[in-house]
Short mmCIF file of C-alpha atoms and ligand atoms in Angstrom, two decimals:
data_model
loop_
_atom_site.label_atom_id
_atom_site.label_comp_id
_atom_site.label_asym_id
_atom_site.label_seq_id
_atom_site.Cartn_x
_atom_site.Cartn_y
_atom_site.Cartn_z
CA UNK A 907 101.79 70.25 106.51
CA UNK A 908 103.45 70.11 103.19
CA UNK A 909 101.31 71.32 100.41
CA UNK A 910 100.64 69.76 96.97
CA UNK A 911 101.86 71.76 94.03
CA UNK A 912 99.97 72.29 90.85
CA UNK A 913 100.49 69.75 88.10
CA UNK A 914 100.82 70.34 84.59
CA UNK A 915 97.56 68.56 83.65
CA UNK A 916 94.83 71.18 82.74
CA UNK A 917 91.50 70.78 84.23
CA UNK A 918 89.68 73.76 82.82
CA UNK A 919 91.09 75.99 79.68
CA UNK A 920 89.58 79.12 78.67
CA UNK A 921 90.45 80.21 75.13
CA UNK A 922 89.80 83.66 73.90
CA UNK A 923 86.72 83.80 76.34
CA UNK A 924 84.33 86.96 75.94
CA UNK A 925 81.27 87.42 77.85
CA UNK A 926 79.42 90.53 76.43
CA UNK A 927 75.96 91.68 77.66
CA UNK A 928 73.56 94.10 76.08
CA UNK A 929 73.32 96.92 78.53
CA UNK A 930 69.90 98.38 79.75
CA UNK A 931 69.49 101.61 77.89
CA UNK A 932 68.58 104.63 79.67
CA UNK A 933 67.95 106.91 76.83
CA UNK A 934 64.93 106.39 74.64
CA UNK A 935 66.72 106.96 71.27
CA UNK A 936 70.04 105.96 72.43
CA UNK A 937 72.45 103.31 70.94
CA UNK A 938 72.23 99.72 72.52
CA UNK A 939 75.50 99.60 74.45
CA UNK A 940 77.56 96.50 75.09
CA UNK A 941 78.98 95.72 78.30
CA UNK A 942 82.30 93.60 77.84
CA UNK A 943 82.38 91.78 81.26
CA UNK A 944 85.00 89.68 79.98
CA UNK A 945 87.10 90.29 76.86
CA UNK A 946 89.53 87.87 75.11
CA UNK A 947 90.69 86.02 78.17
CA UNK A 948 92.65 82.93 78.03
CA UNK A 949 93.38 80.99 81.30
CA UNK A 950 94.29 77.56 82.00
CA UNK A 951 93.72 75.95 85.55
CA UNK A 952 95.76 72.89 86.31
CA UNK A 953 95.20 69.94 88.75
CA UNK A 954 95.73 71.13 92.30
CA UNK A 955 95.89 74.59 91.19
CA UNK A 956 95.03 77.56 93.11
CA UNK A 957 94.15 80.77 91.15
CA UNK A 958 92.90 83.86 92.53
CA UNK A 959 91.28 86.46 90.65
CA UNK A 960 91.39 90.32 91.94
CA UNK A 961 90.37 93.56 90.80
CA UNK A 962 87.97 96.21 91.60
CA UNK A 963 84.29 95.63 91.82
CA UNK A 964 82.82 95.42 88.16
CA UNK A 965 86.19 94.33 86.68
CA UNK A 966 84.68 90.95 85.45
CA UNK A 967 86.21 88.67 87.79
CA UNK A 968 82.98 86.77 89.13
CA UNK A 969 81.55 86.47 85.61
CA UNK A 970 84.88 85.05 84.48
CA UNK A 971 84.83 82.61 87.37
CA UNK A 972 81.25 81.50 86.59
CA UNK A 973 82.28 81.06 82.98
CA UNK A 974 85.05 79.06 83.99
CA UNK A 975 82.58 76.55 85.72
CA UNK A 976 80.05 76.55 83.03
CA UNK A 977 77.57 78.78 84.94
CA UNK A 978 77.70 81.40 82.51
CA UNK A 979 77.68 81.01 78.88
CA UNK A 980 80.48 82.84 76.82
CA UNK A 981 79.46 84.89 73.90
CA UNK A 982 82.81 84.06 72.27
CA UNK A 983 85.62 81.71 72.80
CA UNK A 984 85.53 78.33 74.44
CA UNK A 985 85.70 76.52 77.74
CA UNK A 986 87.11 73.05 78.18
CA UNK A 987 86.88 70.59 80.91
CA UNK A 988 89.72 68.10 80.55
CA UNK A 989 89.52 68.72 76.74
CA UNK A 990 85.81 68.63 76.57
CA UNK A 991 83.86 71.93 75.21
CA UNK A 992 81.67 72.61 78.39
CA UNK A 993 78.71 73.99 76.29
CA UNK A 994 78.99 71.34 73.54
CA UNK A 995 78.56 68.76 76.45
CA UNK A 996 75.79 70.90 78.05
CA UNK A 997 73.74 71.33 74.45
CA UNK A 998 74.47 67.79 73.23
CA UNK A 999 76.36 69.16 70.13
CA UNK A 1000 79.69 68.54 68.68
CA UNK A 1001 81.83 65.68 69.96
CA UNK A 1002 80.82 64.84 73.51
CA UNK A 1003 83.26 62.54 75.33
CA UNK A 1004 82.45 63.73 78.81
CA UNK A 1005 78.91 63.98 79.67
CA UNK A 1006 77.50 67.07 81.09
CA UNK A 1007 76.40 65.53 84.41
CA UNK A 1008 80.16 64.61 85.18
CA UNK A 1009 81.18 68.25 84.39
CA UNK A 1010 78.54 69.71 86.42
CA UNK A 1011 79.61 67.63 89.29
CA UNK A 1012 83.32 68.17 88.97
CA UNK A 1013 82.84 72.01 88.68
CA UNK A 1014 81.28 73.26 92.07
CA UNK A 1015 80.90 76.76 93.70
CA UNK A 1016 80.83 78.07 97.20
CA UNK A 1017 79.38 81.68 97.49
CA UNK A 1018 80.14 84.68 99.79
CA UNK A 1019 76.75 83.79 101.37
CA UNK A 1020 76.58 80.23 102.32
CA UNK A 1021 73.18 80.39 102.98
CA UNK A 1022 72.37 80.73 99.26
CA UNK A 1023 73.52 77.16 98.67
CA UNK A 1024 71.99 75.54 101.79
CA UNK A 1025 68.23 74.78 102.00
CA UNK A 1026 67.13 76.54 105.15
CA UNK A 1027 64.55 73.94 105.75
CA UNK A 1028 66.71 70.89 105.73
CA UNK A 1029 68.82 69.80 108.40
CA UNK A 1030 72.59 69.81 107.60
CA UNK A 1031 72.50 66.14 107.16
CA UNK A 1032 69.82 66.23 104.73
CA UNK A 1033 71.45 69.33 103.06
CA UNK A 1034 74.44 67.19 102.24
CA UNK A 1035 72.91 63.72 101.89
CA UNK A 1036 70.34 64.59 99.37
CA UNK A 1037 72.70 65.77 96.59
CA UNK A 1038 74.78 62.49 97.44
CA UNK A 1039 72.07 60.27 96.75
CA UNK A 1040 71.93 61.40 93.32
CA UNK A 1041 75.35 60.52 92.30
CA UNK A 1042 75.99 57.70 94.82
CA UNK A 1043 72.90 55.65 94.47
CA UNK A 1044 74.96 52.68 95.66
CA UNK A 1045 75.22 53.98 99.21
CA UNK A 1046 72.36 53.36 101.58
CA UNK A 1047 71.06 55.86 103.90
CA UNK A 1048 73.28 54.67 106.94
CA UNK A 1049 76.25 54.96 104.58
CA UNK A 1050 75.31 58.26 103.29
CA UNK A 1051 74.88 59.30 106.99
CA UNK A 1052 78.41 58.00 107.81
CA UNK A 1053 80.03 59.69 104.81
CA UNK A 1054 78.51 63.20 106.00
CA UNK A 1055 79.51 62.93 109.41
CA UNK A 1056 83.10 62.06 108.52
CA UNK A 1057 83.06 65.06 106.36
CA UNK A 1058 81.84 67.30 108.81
CA UNK A 1059 84.41 66.19 111.05
CA UNK A 1060 86.90 66.88 108.42
CA UNK A 1061 85.88 70.34 107.85
CA UNK A 1062 86.05 71.18 111.63
CA UNK A 1063 82.31 70.89 112.33
CA UNK A 1064 82.29 68.73 115.64
CA UNK A 1065 80.59 66.94 117.05
CA UNK A 1066 79.28 66.01 113.77
CA UNK A 1067 76.49 63.96 114.78
CA UNK A 1068 75.14 66.97 116.90
CA UNK A 1069 75.66 69.45 114.03
CA UNK A 1070 74.03 67.16 111.46
CA UNK A 1071 70.77 67.58 113.10
CA UNK A 1072 70.67 71.39 113.10
CA UNK A 1073 69.20 73.76 110.54
CA UNK A 1074 71.24 76.44 108.54
CA UNK A 1075 70.16 79.24 110.67
CA UNK A 1076 71.31 77.45 113.91
CA UNK A 1077 74.98 77.69 112.71
CA UNK A 1078 77.22 80.60 112.79
CA UNK A 1079 78.41 82.35 109.30
CA UNK A 1080 81.68 80.50 109.64
CA UNK A 1081 80.03 77.09 110.25
CA UNK A 1082 77.56 77.78 107.50
CA UNK A 1083 80.68 78.35 105.24
CA UNK A 1084 82.27 75.00 106.30
CA UNK A 1085 79.14 73.15 105.66
CA UNK A 1086 78.91 74.91 102.22
CA UNK A 1087 82.56 73.56 101.37
CA UNK A 1088 81.72 70.10 102.56
CA UNK A 1089 78.69 70.18 100.34
CA UNK A 1090 80.70 70.93 97.41
CA UNK A 1091 83.29 68.61 98.20
CA UNK A 1092 80.97 65.68 98.45
CA UNK A 1093 80.86 65.87 94.59
CA UNK A 1094 84.64 65.13 94.53
CA UNK A 1095 84.93 68.13 92.34
CA UNK A 1096 88.10 68.92 90.16
CA UNK A 1097 87.55 72.58 90.61
CA UNK A 1098 85.74 74.67 93.25
CA UNK A 1099 84.98 78.40 92.47
CA UNK A 1100 85.06 80.30 95.60
CA UNK A 1101 83.33 83.45 94.94
CA UNK A 1102 84.36 86.01 97.97
CA UNK A 1103 83.75 82.95 99.95
CA UNK A 1104 85.55 84.20 102.96
CA UNK A 1105 84.98 87.80 102.45
CA UNK A 1106 82.17 88.01 104.98
CA UNK A 1107 84.12 86.34 107.71
CA UNK A 1108 86.22 88.22 110.58
CA UNK A 1109 89.93 88.04 110.03
CA UNK A 1110 90.86 85.12 112.29
CA UNK A 1111 87.89 83.00 110.88
CA UNK A 1112 89.06 84.02 107.30
CA UNK A 1113 92.53 82.74 107.86
CA UNK A 1114 91.09 79.31 109.28
CA UNK A 1115 88.78 78.93 106.39
CA UNK A 1116 91.35 79.63 103.85
CA UNK A 1117 93.70 77.08 105.62
CA UNK A 1118 90.85 74.62 105.43
CA UNK A 1119 90.29 74.98 101.87
CA UNK A 1120 94.19 74.57 101.37
CA UNK A 1121 94.28 71.26 103.47
CA UNK A 1122 91.19 70.00 101.64
CA UNK A 1123 92.70 70.74 98.32
CA UNK A 1124 95.53 68.25 99.28
CA UNK A 1125 93.13 65.79 100.57
CA UNK A 1126 90.58 66.01 97.85
CA UNK A 1127 93.00 66.57 95.05
CA UNK A 1128 90.82 69.52 93.92
CA UNK A 1129 91.72 73.12 92.67
CA UNK A 1130 90.39 76.36 93.49
CA UNK A 1131 89.43 79.51 91.37
CA UNK A 1132 88.95 82.19 93.94
CA UNK A 1133 87.35 85.44 93.40
CA UNK A 1134 88.51 88.15 95.91
CA UNK A 1135 88.38 91.91 96.01
CA UNK A 1136 90.94 91.68 98.82
CA UNK A 1137 94.62 91.57 97.71
CA UNK A 1138 95.67 90.45 101.14
CA UNK A 1139 93.51 87.30 101.02
CA UNK A 1140 94.70 86.50 97.41
CA UNK A 1141 98.39 86.79 98.59
CA UNK A 1142 97.77 84.36 101.72
CA UNK A 1143 96.19 81.69 99.35
CA UNK A 1144 98.39 82.01 96.51
CA UNK A 1145 101.49 81.96 98.50
CA UNK A 1146 100.51 79.00 100.70
CA UNK A 1147 99.25 77.13 97.82
CA UNK A 1148 102.16 77.88 95.37
CA UNK A 1149 99.30 79.31 93.04
CA UNK A 1150 99.04 82.24 90.98
CA UNK A 1151 97.15 85.65 91.11
CA UNK A 1152 95.25 86.96 88.14
CA UNK A 1153 94.64 90.82 88.06
CA UNK A 1154 91.63 91.96 86.10
CA UNK A 1155 90.78 95.42 84.72
CA UNK A 1156 87.68 96.15 82.84
CA UNK A 1157 87.12 92.74 81.63
CA UNK A 1158 90.85 91.95 80.92
CA UNK A 1159 93.24 89.84 82.52
CA UNK A 1160 96.15 92.23 82.64
CA UNK A 1161 98.76 90.34 84.79
CA UNK A 1162 98.98 86.98 86.05
CA UNK A 1163 101.82 85.20 87.97
CA UNK A 1164 102.98 83.72 91.22
CA UNK A 1165 103.09 85.75 94.47
CA UNK A 1166 106.96 86.23 93.99
CA UNK A 1167 106.18 87.53 90.53
CA UNK A 1168 103.32 89.51 91.09
CA UNK A 1169 103.86 91.07 94.44
CA UNK A 1170 107.49 91.30 94.72
CA UNK A 1171 107.85 92.33 91.31
CA UNK A 1172 104.54 93.70 89.89
CA UNK A 1173 104.91 94.87 86.27
CA UNK A 1174 101.49 96.03 85.09
CA UNK A 1175 100.94 99.67 86.56
CA UNK A 1176 97.41 98.67 87.76
CA UNK A 1177 98.77 95.87 89.67
CA UNK A 1178 101.12 98.40 91.20
CA UNK A 1179 97.98 100.61 92.19
CA UNK A 1180 96.44 97.61 93.99
CA UNK A 1181 99.38 96.82 95.94
CA UNK A 1182 99.78 100.64 96.78
CA UNK A 1183 96.22 100.42 97.97
CA UNK A 1184 97.00 97.31 100.20
CA UNK A 1185 100.10 98.27 102.25
CA UNK A 1186 100.06 95.37 104.45
CA UNK A 1187 100.73 93.11 101.57
CA UNK A 1188 104.37 93.49 101.68
CA UNK A 1189 105.94 96.30 103.92
CA UNK A 1190 109.02 96.56 101.97
CA UNK A 1191 107.63 96.93 98.61
CA UNK A 1192 104.81 99.20 100.14
CA UNK A 1193 107.44 101.45 101.49
CA UNK A 1194 109.16 101.66 98.27
CA UNK A 1195 106.17 102.32 96.50
CA UNK A 1196 104.40 104.64 99.26
CA UNK A 1197 103.49 108.18 97.95
CA UNK A 1198 100.86 110.55 99.47
CA UNK A 1199 99.01 110.18 96.16
CA UNK A 1200 97.84 107.00 94.61
CA UNK A 1201 99.95 105.99 91.55
CA UNK A 1202 97.22 106.72 88.99
CA UNK A 1203 96.25 109.94 87.05
CA UNK A 1204 92.81 109.63 87.90
CA UNK A 1205 90.78 107.64 90.51
CA UNK A 1206 87.73 107.43 88.57
CA UNK A 1207 87.04 104.01 86.88
CA UNK A 1208 85.73 104.12 83.58
CA UNK A 1209 82.50 102.16 82.89
CA UNK A 1210 82.48 98.78 81.48
CA UNK A 1211 80.01 99.70 78.93
CA UNK A 1212 82.19 102.44 77.64
CA UNK A 1213 85.99 101.21 78.37
CA UNK A 1214 88.77 103.44 76.86
CA UNK A 1215 90.17 102.24 73.41
CA UNK A 1216 93.50 100.68 73.27
CA UNK A 1217 94.93 99.74 76.72
CA UNK A 1218 91.82 100.07 78.97
CA UNK A 1219 93.89 101.66 81.75
CA UNK A 1220 95.32 104.39 79.66
CA UNK A 1221 92.93 107.11 80.99
CA UNK A 1222 94.52 106.38 84.61
CA UNK A 1223 98.09 105.15 83.87
CA UNK A 1224 100.79 107.36 85.28
CA UNK A 1225 103.49 105.81 82.94
CA UNK A 1226 101.37 105.97 79.63
CA UNK A 1227 104.01 105.92 76.75
CA UNK A 1228 104.87 109.21 74.70
CA UNK A 1229 105.37 108.96 71.17
CA UNK A 1230 109.07 107.67 70.34
CA UNK A 1231 109.80 111.07 68.68
CA UNK A 1232 108.75 113.09 71.53
CA UNK A 1233 111.38 114.40 74.14
CA UNK A 1234 109.11 115.09 77.12
CA UNK A 1235 109.06 114.60 80.77
CA UNK A 1236 106.61 111.91 81.94
CA UNK A 1237 104.57 114.35 84.19
CA UNK A 1238 104.26 116.94 81.48
CA UNK A 1239 103.14 114.21 79.04
CA UNK A 1240 100.51 113.09 81.41
CA UNK A 1241 99.28 116.65 81.92
CA UNK A 1242 98.77 117.14 78.23
CA UNK A 1243 97.05 113.76 77.83
CA UNK A 1244 94.66 114.63 80.61
CA UNK A 1245 94.15 118.10 79.16
CA UNK A 1246 93.34 116.53 75.77
CA UNK A 1247 90.89 113.99 77.20
CA UNK A 1248 89.06 116.89 78.83
CA UNK A 1249 89.12 118.77 75.80
CA UNK A 1250 87.50 115.77 74.04
CA UNK A 1251 84.93 115.66 76.55
CA UNK A 1252 84.45 119.51 76.31
CA UNK A 1253 85.19 119.37 79.98
CA UNK A 1254 87.64 122.24 80.41
CA UNK A 1255 86.72 124.82 82.99
CA UNK A 1256 86.89 127.66 80.62
CA UNK A 1257 85.15 130.30 82.77
CA UNK A 1258 87.77 129.79 85.35
CA UNK A 1259 90.46 130.59 82.63
CA UNK A 1260 88.68 133.93 81.54
CA UNK A 1261 88.17 134.72 85.19
CA UNK A 1262 91.95 134.38 85.88
CA UNK A 1263 92.98 136.22 82.69
CA UNK A 1264 90.63 139.16 83.21
CA UNK A 1265 90.91 139.28 87.09
CA UNK A 1266 89.72 142.95 87.51
CA UNK A 1267 87.29 142.92 84.79
CA UNK A 1268 84.11 141.30 83.83
CA UNK A 1269 84.49 137.86 81.87
CA UNK A 1270 84.56 138.90 78.24
CA UNK A 1271 81.59 138.28 75.93
CA UNK A 1272 81.44 135.52 73.25
CA UNK A 1273 82.33 138.33 70.39
CA UNK A 1274 85.28 139.56 72.43
CA UNK A 1275 86.93 136.19 73.26
CA UNK A 1276 88.30 135.51 69.61
CA UNK A 1277 90.47 138.62 70.10
CA UNK A 1278 91.72 137.56 73.47
CA UNK A 1279 92.23 133.88 72.43
CA UNK A 1280 96.17 133.89 72.37
CA UNK A 1281 95.99 135.40 75.96
CA UNK A 1282 93.49 132.88 77.09
CA UNK A 1283 95.89 130.13 75.61
CA UNK A 1284 98.72 131.30 77.81
CA UNK A 1285 96.83 131.56 80.94
CA UNK A 1286 95.15 128.18 80.49
CA UNK A 1287 98.30 126.57 79.61
CA UNK A 1288 99.89 127.93 82.78
CA UNK A 1289 96.80 126.41 84.72
CA UNK A 1290 96.64 123.09 83.15
CA UNK A 1291 100.19 122.19 82.08
CA UNK A 1292 102.34 123.49 85.14
CA UNK A 1293 105.96 122.81 83.72
CA UNK A 1294 108.74 124.57 82.10
CA UNK A 1295 108.16 123.58 78.27
CA UNK A 1296 110.05 123.70 75.21
CA UNK A 1297 108.81 125.90 72.49
CA UNK A 1298 107.74 123.00 70.62
CA UNK A 1299 105.27 121.84 73.43
CA UNK A 1300 104.30 125.40 74.39
CA UNK A 1301 103.33 126.23 70.71
CA UNK A 1302 101.26 123.04 70.32
CA UNK A 1303 99.48 123.35 73.68
CA UNK A 1304 98.72 126.96 73.04
CA UNK A 1305 97.48 126.32 69.64
CA UNK A 1306 95.01 123.87 70.85
CA UNK A 1307 93.93 126.31 73.80
CA UNK A 1308 93.38 129.01 71.48
CA UNK A 1309 90.78 126.94 69.61
CA UNK A 1310 89.21 126.13 72.97
CA UNK A 1311 88.93 130.02 73.61
CA UNK A 1312 86.58 130.15 70.44
CA UNK A 1313 84.89 126.92 71.32
CA UNK A 1314 86.51 124.77 68.36
CA UNK A 1315 86.73 121.97 70.62
CA UNK A 1316 87.29 119.40 67.91
CA UNK A 1317 90.18 121.39 66.27
CA UNK A 1318 91.71 121.65 69.75
CA UNK A 1319 91.51 117.94 70.42
CA UNK A 1320 92.91 117.16 67.03
CA UNK A 1321 95.69 119.47 67.34
CA UNK A 1322 96.93 117.64 70.48
CA UNK A 1323 96.02 114.19 69.36
CA UNK A 1324 97.97 114.36 66.08
CA UNK A 1325 101.08 115.18 68.05
CA UNK A 1326 100.67 113.28 71.31
CA UNK A 1327 98.52 110.26 70.85
CA UNK A 1328 100.15 107.43 72.63
CA UNK A 1329 100.37 103.87 71.58
CA UNK A 1330 98.57 103.06 74.84
CA UNK A 1331 95.57 104.66 73.29
CA UNK A 1332 95.90 102.88 69.82
CA UNK A 1333 96.81 99.43 70.48
CA UNK A 1334 95.41 96.91 72.86
CA UNK A 1335 98.27 95.16 74.64
CA UNK A 1336 98.17 91.41 74.95
CA UNK A 1337 99.53 89.11 77.75
CA UNK A 1338 103.21 88.10 77.22
CA UNK A 1339 104.33 84.66 77.84
CA UNK A 1340 106.92 85.07 80.40
CA UNK A 1341 105.41 86.42 83.55
CA UNK A 1342 102.43 87.51 81.54
CA UNK A 1343 101.41 91.00 81.75
CA UNK A 1344 99.38 92.97 79.17
CA UNK A 1345 101.20 96.17 78.91
CA UNK A 1346 103.09 98.03 76.08
CA UNK A 1347 105.99 98.58 78.43
CA UNK A 1348 106.84 94.94 78.17
CA UNK A 1349 105.96 94.37 74.50
CA UNK A 1350 108.95 92.33 72.94
CA UNK A 1351 108.36 93.98 69.50
CA UNK A 1352 108.12 97.58 68.64
CA UNK A 1353 104.55 98.63 68.53
CA UNK A 1354 104.99 102.38 68.13
CA UNK A 1355 103.32 102.23 64.72
S1 SF4 B 43 99.81 99.73 78.04
FE1 SF4 B 43 100.31 101.82 78.37
S2 SF4 B 43 98.78 102.71 79.57
FE2 SF4 B 43 98.38 100.60 79.51
S3 SF4 B 43 99.31 100.14 81.41
FE3 SF4 B 43 101.01 99.91 79.99
S4 SF4 B 43 101.96 101.81 80.04
FE4 SF4 B 43 100.00 102.35 80.89
#
């Protein structure tokens, strides 16, 4: 069946949206930490649109989805439904041209666990007919029943008259999910948030369910905002719907585009990592990108309550940008940045260096170490920055490591920071307009200062 393409009429607009939470504090005297679950996100969802949000667990995609349909109040920025501020309508403040009841009906959700949206003590018919009673008081019970039967048939639940009398526990997971979808469609929504809605289904049911969602999008003129940890599902949906995939990392939307743009030509280094980790997405690009090691410097994801400054991905990015005045190989630069980050965390294995330096002797005492600091520095540099270095870089690194030898971590870190700090650490990149990507590699103006 030929599919509808998204229109240019916005349904939901998120403008500079932030959702920040106060984290539970584990330490008695510690500072209150703020988790930036969603930070400065702009996103517009159009009529008949499909936008799939992907990213690792904890990246903020579900929080963003719930914010888009008014289930989560943002701590900054605005969410508008057809131009109406959703929370003004909810609170009865400001100018309200669209009542909140209509907004609530127009923005629906289906969950990973359909059981959470179906009342286990009601039959399928009652589960669907009760909410309809509220917004279609003009229909009598026989008419509501007829609508429910038709809709069940439309979502592939047949014979509808039989299924309508069953309770949710008498349905399979796939059938429950179809009923949950039917329940949200009864509200004639403009936008459905599908939060990992197909993740729990096995592969063949998953494809059927995604096809059904797209058929119903055409039939009911609705849009989907899909949250998925599975890049293969994201590609399937976005490609068939002529939609977009948005990639999130630590609360930020770092790239958004069509399947052609994002999978055939991923720009953000983090998008490239996601594609690398899903090789069935595109065998051709997967083969080009495949290496034995993941294309990241570190597999550890920073915690959202303490994201790195500048570009949040800079602690893992394999192409972090060296200062413009440095003549240096990328691999060498990466090693130096990793060494400096370890020095800042006082996480350099000093005893290993002393042991390597004095292989046949006991590890020197504290008082002996300052005399051996320059030898320590040479050995440590060979261990941590395994490359032929110009004198300029060798001297800078060994100077920092001499400070490490005598325990002056701050001086060591500052020595490297002053020479090697990247623009990626200092400045947060913003999404650009054409194939939006938040990465300094694609900045149109010079950001090195
Ligand atoms: S801004 Fe820098 S660190 Fe961030 S993804 Fe781009 S190159 Fe990597």
